[in-house]
Amino acid sequence: MYHILIIEDDKIQNDVLAGFLRKDGYQVSSAYTIKNGQTLFDSTVHLIVLDVNLPDGSGLEYLKKLRTQSTVPVIVLTALNDELTQSDVFELEADAYIDKPISPFILTKQINALMKRFYNDPETVTIQGIEFDFINYFVRKEKEEIHLTATEFQVIKLIYQGKGMTIPKERILSLVWGPEYQNDHRLLDPHIKNIRKKLHPDMITTIKGIGYRLNQ
């Protein structure tokens, strides 16, 4: 069962959304503050529904911090439907944005779509003729298994999960090695070099000054 964390300070709204999601088969945890949400968030959470305005701070500031630690899908809820807020939401890598007042039906449909996108990937994928099994951690090229280190696997899997988007170097470093290494670009460079050497020189494209993108 997929686990949704709702961080929304309006208790009535929170309860209504939680009720709809439970009827749709989801496990739901409700938080009413950022602090409460941080306490409830763990590796069992598959998606976060996050309000922008919360009693103890900005939901966008929490999202910024969260993105240094996790790639969990996030849907942002806000009554501030101006262009600046929308721009901030997507710059912080939210996966969806819904204006208030919220339709529980539309929210549920959006969550269903994100769950399918993030968690219903096939066990194996083929990229440029190379077969990847991200569940059992092996790579096969022309029926021959290729050895990748655990770190190389984490890096290529993270770039693959970007679905063709550019993944910033800082995000890869933070998620693979930890937030304290997010500016140590020299740590990442040799792993990218090794992945290209073992798999294909054109599999990963460098976006200068930003990060990496997978060529599929």
mmCIF file of C-alpha atoms in Angstrom:
data_model
loop_
_atom_site.group_PDB
_atom_site.id
_atom_site.type_symbol
_atom_site.label_atom_id
_atom_site.label_comp_id
_atom_site.label_asym_id
_atom_site.label_seq_id
_atom_site.Cartn_x
_atom_site.Cartn_y
_atom_site.Cartn_z
ATOM 1 C CA MET A 1 0.000 0.000 0.000
ATOM 2 C CA TYR A 2 1.355 3.427 -0.960
ATOM 3 C CA HIS A 3 1.868 5.900 1.877
ATOM 4 C CA ILE A 4 0.934 9.586 1.469
ATOM 5 C CA LEU A 5 2.003 12.334 3.873
ATOM 6 C CA ILE A 6 -0.260 15.421 3.877
ATOM 7 C CA ILE A 7 1.271 18.571 5.389
ATOM 8 C CA GLU A 8 -1.637 21.033 5.551
ATOM 9 C CA ASP A 9 -2.517 23.233 8.540
ATOM 10 C CA ASP A 10 -6.244 23.478 7.738
ATOM 11 C CA LYS A 11 -7.518 20.477 9.711
ATOM 12 C CA ILE A 12 -10.836 20.262 7.874
ATOM 13 C CA GLN A 13 -9.110 20.363 4.484
ATOM 14 C CA ASN A 14 -6.504 17.871 5.663
ATOM 15 C CA ASP A 15 -9.173 15.467 6.923
ATOM 16 C CA VAL A 16 -11.213 15.727 3.706
ATOM 17 C CA LEU A 17 -8.189 15.003 1.506
ATOM 18 C CA ALA A 18 -7.067 12.143 3.763
ATOM 19 C CA GLY A 19 -10.552 10.618 3.630
ATOM 20 C CA PHE A 20 -10.644 10.674 -0.187
ATOM 21 C CA LEU A 21 -7.184 9.131 -0.429
ATOM 22 C CA ARG A 22 -7.964 6.372 2.059
ATOM 23 C CA LYS A 23 -11.086 5.483 0.054
ATOM 24 C CA ASP A 24 -8.800 5.221 -2.987
ATOM 25 C CA GLY A 25 -6.649 2.681 -1.180
ATOM 26 C CA TYR A 26 -3.816 4.823 0.169
ATOM 27 C CA GLN A 27 -2.298 4.832 3.636
ATOM 28 C CA VAL A 28 -2.332 8.462 4.844
ATOM 29 C CA SER A 29 -0.460 10.358 7.557
ATOM 30 C CA SER A 30 -1.523 13.921 8.398
ATOM 31 C CA ALA A 31 0.710 16.735 9.648
ATOM 32 C CA TYR A 32 -0.321 20.320 10.430
ATOM 33 C CA THR A 33 3.121 21.953 10.728
ATOM 34 C CA ILE A 34 6.537 21.593 9.091
ATOM 35 C CA LYS A 35 7.972 20.241 12.330
ATOM 36 C CA ASN A 36 5.227 17.617 12.529
ATOM 37 C CA GLY A 37 5.802 16.716 8.875
ATOM 38 C CA GLN A 38 9.541 16.293 9.421
ATOM 39 C CA THR A 39 8.799 13.927 12.283
ATOM 40 C CA LEU A 40 6.395 11.817 10.202
ATOM 41 C CA PHE A 41 8.490 11.715 7.029
ATOM 42 C CA ASP A 42 10.548 8.560 6.621
ATOM 43 C CA SER A 43 11.468 5.992 3.972
ATOM 44 C CA THR A 44 7.927 4.539 3.996
ATOM 45 C CA VAL A 45 6.432 7.740 2.534
ATOM 46 C CA HIS A 46 5.861 7.511 -1.236
ATOM 47 C CA LEU A 47 4.513 11.042 -1.838
ATOM 48 C CA ILE A 48 4.039 14.327 0.038
ATOM 49 C CA VAL A 49 1.131 16.754 -0.370
ATOM 50 C CA LEU A 50 2.576 20.062 0.857
ATOM 51 C CA ASP A 51 0.886 23.386 1.607
ATOM 52 C CA VAL A 52 2.918 26.550 0.976
ATOM 53 C CA ASN A 53 1.751 28.559 4.009
ATOM 54 C CA LEU A 54 2.225 26.727 7.295
ATOM 55 C CA PRO A 55 2.161 28.023 10.881
ATOM 56 C CA ASP A 56 5.854 27.436 11.543
ATOM 57 C CA GLY A 57 7.313 28.493 8.197
ATOM 58 C CA SER A 58 7.214 28.301 4.425
ATOM 59 C CA GLY A 59 6.392 25.018 2.728
ATOM 60 C CA LEU A 60 8.731 26.055 -0.084
ATOM 61 C CA GLU A 61 11.648 26.408 2.338
ATOM 62 C CA TYR A 62 10.881 22.925 3.631
ATOM 63 C CA LEU A 63 10.764 21.634 0.038
ATOM 64 C CA LYS A 64 14.164 23.201 -0.657
ATOM 65 C CA LYS A 65 15.656 21.378 2.330
ATOM 66 C CA LEU A 66 13.845 18.147 1.474
ATOM 67 C CA ARG A 67 15.313 18.100 -2.020
ATOM 68 C CA THR A 68 18.832 17.821 -0.586
ATOM 69 C CA GLN A 69 17.785 14.591 1.095
ATOM 70 C CA SER A 70 15.109 12.894 -0.998
ATOM 71 C CA THR A 71 13.582 12.581 -4.480
ATOM 72 C CA VAL A 72 10.148 11.669 -3.077
ATOM 73 C CA PRO A 73 7.362 13.107 -5.287
ATOM 74 C CA VAL A 74 5.827 16.325 -3.924
ATOM 75 C CA ILE A 75 2.539 18.025 -4.844
ATOM 76 C CA VAL A 76 2.393 21.658 -3.719
ATOM 77 C CA LEU A 77 -0.906 23.255 -2.657
ATOM 78 C CA THR A 78 -1.269 27.024 -2.529
ATOM 79 C CA ALA A 79 -3.757 29.867 -2.658
ATOM 80 C CA LEU A 80 -0.987 32.064 -4.103
ATOM 81 C CA ASN A 81 -1.502 31.400 -7.793
ATOM 82 C CA ASP A 82 0.800 34.172 -9.049
ATOM 83 C CA GLU A 83 3.598 33.522 -11.552
ATOM 84 C CA LEU A 84 6.378 34.113 -9.002
ATOM 85 C CA THR A 85 5.048 31.422 -6.666
ATOM 86 C CA GLN A 86 4.579 28.996 -9.549
ATOM 87 C CA SER A 87 8.132 29.688 -10.730
ATOM 88 C CA ASP A 88 9.507 29.080 -7.231
ATOM 89 C CA VAL A 89 7.568 25.827 -6.934
ATOM 90 C CA PHE A 90 9.041 24.327 -10.091
ATOM 91 C CA GLU A 91 12.544 25.672 -9.502
ATOM 92 C CA LEU A 92 12.471 23.736 -6.233
ATOM 93 C CA GLU A 93 11.576 20.599 -8.226
ATOM 94 C CA ALA A 94 8.029 20.018 -7.078
ATOM 95 C CA ASP A 95 6.333 17.387 -9.226
ATOM 96 C CA ALA A 96 2.926 19.062 -9.398
ATOM 97 C CA TYR A 97 1.206 22.287 -8.386
ATOM 98 C CA ILE A 98 -2.483 22.637 -7.476
ATOM 99 C CA ASP A 99 -4.298 25.900 -6.752
ATOM 100 C CA LYS A 100 -6.683 26.241 -3.845
ATOM 101 C CA PRO A 101 -9.569 25.633 -3.416
ATOM 102 C CA ILE A 102 -8.607 22.004 -3.947
ATOM 103 C CA SER A 103 -10.755 19.390 -5.613
ATOM 104 C CA PRO A 104 -10.096 16.100 -3.773
ATOM 105 C CA PHE A 105 -11.057 14.278 -6.971
ATOM 106 C CA ILE A 106 -8.430 16.149 -9.042
ATOM 107 C CA LEU A 107 -5.807 15.713 -6.318
ATOM 108 C CA THR A 108 -6.446 11.972 -6.231
ATOM 109 C CA LYS A 109 -6.101 11.753 -10.020
ATOM 110 C CA GLN A 110 -2.829 13.694 -9.858
ATOM 111 C CA ILE A 111 -1.488 11.398 -7.144
ATOM 112 C CA ASN A 112 -2.496 8.308 -9.129
ATOM 113 C CA ALA A 113 -0.609 9.655 -12.161
ATOM 114 C CA LEU A 114 2.536 10.390 -10.129
ATOM 115 C CA MET A 115 2.446 6.963 -8.481
ATOM 116 C CA LYS A 116 2.284 5.330 -11.896
ATOM 117 C CA ARG A 117 5.156 7.485 -13.132
ATOM 118 C CA PHE A 118 7.453 6.961 -10.148
ATOM 119 C CA TYR A 119 6.680 3.479 -8.858
ATOM 120 C CA ASN A 120 5.308 1.391 -11.715
ATOM 121 C CA ASP A 121 8.496 1.339 -13.749
ATOM 122 C CA PRO A 122 9.349 -2.076 -15.211
ATOM 123 C CA GLU A 123 11.875 -4.169 -13.308
ATOM 124 C CA THR A 124 14.312 -3.867 -16.208
ATOM 125 C CA VAL A 125 14.841 -1.053 -18.715
ATOM 126 C CA THR A 126 16.899 -0.948 -21.882
ATOM 127 C CA ILE A 127 18.877 2.189 -22.711
ATOM 128 C CA GLN A 128 20.979 2.342 -25.878
ATOM 129 C CA GLY A 129 20.924 -1.459 -26.106
ATOM 130 C CA ILE A 130 22.071 -1.908 -22.500
ATOM 131 C CA GLU A 131 19.747 -3.681 -20.053
ATOM 132 C CA PHE A 132 19.485 -2.275 -16.519
ATOM 133 C CA ASP A 133 17.885 -4.098 -13.593
ATOM 134 C CA PHE A 134 17.530 -1.461 -10.872
ATOM 135 C CA ILE A 135 15.878 -3.960 -8.517
ATOM 136 C CA ASN A 136 18.582 -6.641 -8.525
ATOM 137 C CA TYR A 137 21.433 -4.290 -9.405
ATOM 138 C CA PHE A 138 22.920 -5.699 -12.573
ATOM 139 C CA VAL A 139 23.705 -4.406 -16.059
ATOM 140 C CA ARG A 140 23.902 -6.494 -19.212
ATOM 141 C CA LYS A 141 25.397 -5.403 -22.528
ATOM 142 C CA GLU A 142 25.191 -7.745 -25.521
ATOM 143 C CA LYS A 143 24.290 -10.628 -23.135
ATOM 144 C CA GLU A 144 27.399 -9.969 -21.053
ATOM 145 C CA GLU A 145 27.092 -8.717 -17.496
ATOM 146 C CA ILE A 146 28.928 -5.474 -16.726
ATOM 147 C CA HIS A 147 30.164 -4.753 -13.227
ATOM 148 C CA LEU A 148 29.195 -1.395 -11.737
ATOM 149 C CA THR A 149 30.116 -0.392 -8.218
ATOM 150 C CA ALA A 150 27.302 0.326 -5.761
ATOM 151 C CA THR A 151 28.021 4.052 -6.056
ATOM 152 C CA GLU A 152 28.003 3.964 -9.873
ATOM 153 C CA PHE A 153 24.639 2.193 -9.744
ATOM 154 C CA GLN A 154 23.206 4.853 -7.437
ATOM 155 C CA VAL A 155 24.441 7.627 -9.734
ATOM 156 C CA ILE A 156 23.090 6.141 -12.977
ATOM 157 C CA LYS A 157 19.783 5.210 -11.335
ATOM 158 C CA LEU A 158 19.322 8.753 -10.029
ATOM 159 C CA ILE A 159 20.043 10.259 -13.456
ATOM 160 C CA TYR A 160 17.659 7.736 -15.076
ATOM 161 C CA GLN A 161 14.888 8.709 -12.645
ATOM 162 C CA GLY A 162 15.168 12.263 -13.983
ATOM 163 C CA LYS A 163 13.178 11.032 -17.018
ATOM 164 C CA GLY A 164 15.342 12.976 -19.468
ATOM 165 C CA MET A 165 15.621 16.107 -17.311
ATOM 166 C CA THR A 166 18.944 17.556 -16.205
ATOM 167 C CA ILE A 167 19.896 16.487 -12.677
ATOM 168 C CA PRO A 168 22.057 19.084 -10.879
ATOM 169 C CA LYS A 169 25.443 17.870 -9.656
ATOM 170 C CA GLU A 170 24.642 19.178 -6.186
ATOM 171 C CA ARG A 171 21.530 17.033 -5.985
ATOM 172 C CA ILE A 172 23.369 13.860 -7.014
ATOM 173 C CA LEU A 173 26.144 14.513 -4.513
ATOM 174 C CA SER A 174 23.685 15.261 -1.739
ATOM 175 C CA LEU A 175 21.531 12.172 -2.330
ATOM 176 C CA VAL A 176 24.367 9.700 -2.934
ATOM 177 C CA TRP A 177 27.043 10.933 -0.513
ATOM 178 C CA GLY A 178 25.108 13.256 1.815
ATOM 179 C CA PRO A 179 24.264 16.994 2.031
ATOM 180 C CA GLU A 180 27.728 17.862 3.347
ATOM 181 C CA TYR A 181 29.252 16.771 -0.012
ATOM 182 C CA GLN A 182 26.876 18.665 -2.336
ATOM 183 C CA ASN A 183 29.573 21.115 -3.506
ATOM 184 C CA ASP A 184 32.372 18.559 -3.899
ATOM 185 C CA HIS A 185 32.108 18.154 -7.681
ATOM 186 C CA ARG A 186 35.477 16.396 -7.896
ATOM 187 C CA LEU A 187 33.960 13.496 -5.954
ATOM 188 C CA LEU A 188 31.350 12.875 -8.652
ATOM 189 C CA ASP A 189 33.419 13.409 -11.809
ATOM 190 C CA PRO A 190 35.419 10.127 -11.746
ATOM 191 C CA HIS A 191 32.238 8.085 -11.265
ATOM 192 C CA ILE A 192 30.626 9.694 -14.329
ATOM 193 C CA LYS A 193 33.828 8.962 -16.271
ATOM 194 C CA ASN A 194 33.778 5.308 -15.181
ATOM 195 C CA ILE A 195 30.090 4.878 -16.082
ATOM 196 C CA ARG A 196 30.724 6.257 -19.578
ATOM 197 C CA LYS A 197 33.758 4.010 -20.014
ATOM 198 C CA LYS A 198 31.921 0.861 -18.900
ATOM 199 C CA LEU A 199 28.615 1.508 -20.683
ATOM 200 C CA HIS A 200 28.676 4.054 -23.517
ATOM 201 C CA PRO A 201 30.518 7.383 -23.902
ATOM 202 C CA ASP A 202 27.341 9.174 -25.020
ATOM 203 C CA MET A 203 24.926 7.715 -22.449
ATOM 204 C CA ILE A 204 25.280 10.659 -20.060
ATOM 205 C CA THR A 205 25.362 14.229 -21.360
ATOM 206 C CA THR A 206 27.076 16.960 -19.359
ATOM 207 C CA ILE A 207 25.063 20.180 -19.137
ATOM 208 C CA LYS A 208 27.839 22.663 -18.449
ATOM 209 C CA GLY A 209 27.569 24.434 -15.140
ATOM 210 C CA ILE A 210 24.437 22.500 -14.138
ATOM 211 C CA GLY A 211 24.628 18.711 -14.111
ATOM 212 C CA TYR A 212 23.866 15.591 -16.126
ATOM 213 C CA ARG A 213 21.116 14.206 -18.336
ATOM 214 C CA LEU A 214 20.546 10.660 -19.592
ATOM 215 C CA ASN A 215 20.388 10.093 -23.346
ATOM 216 C CA GLN A 216 17.782 7.423 -23.990
#
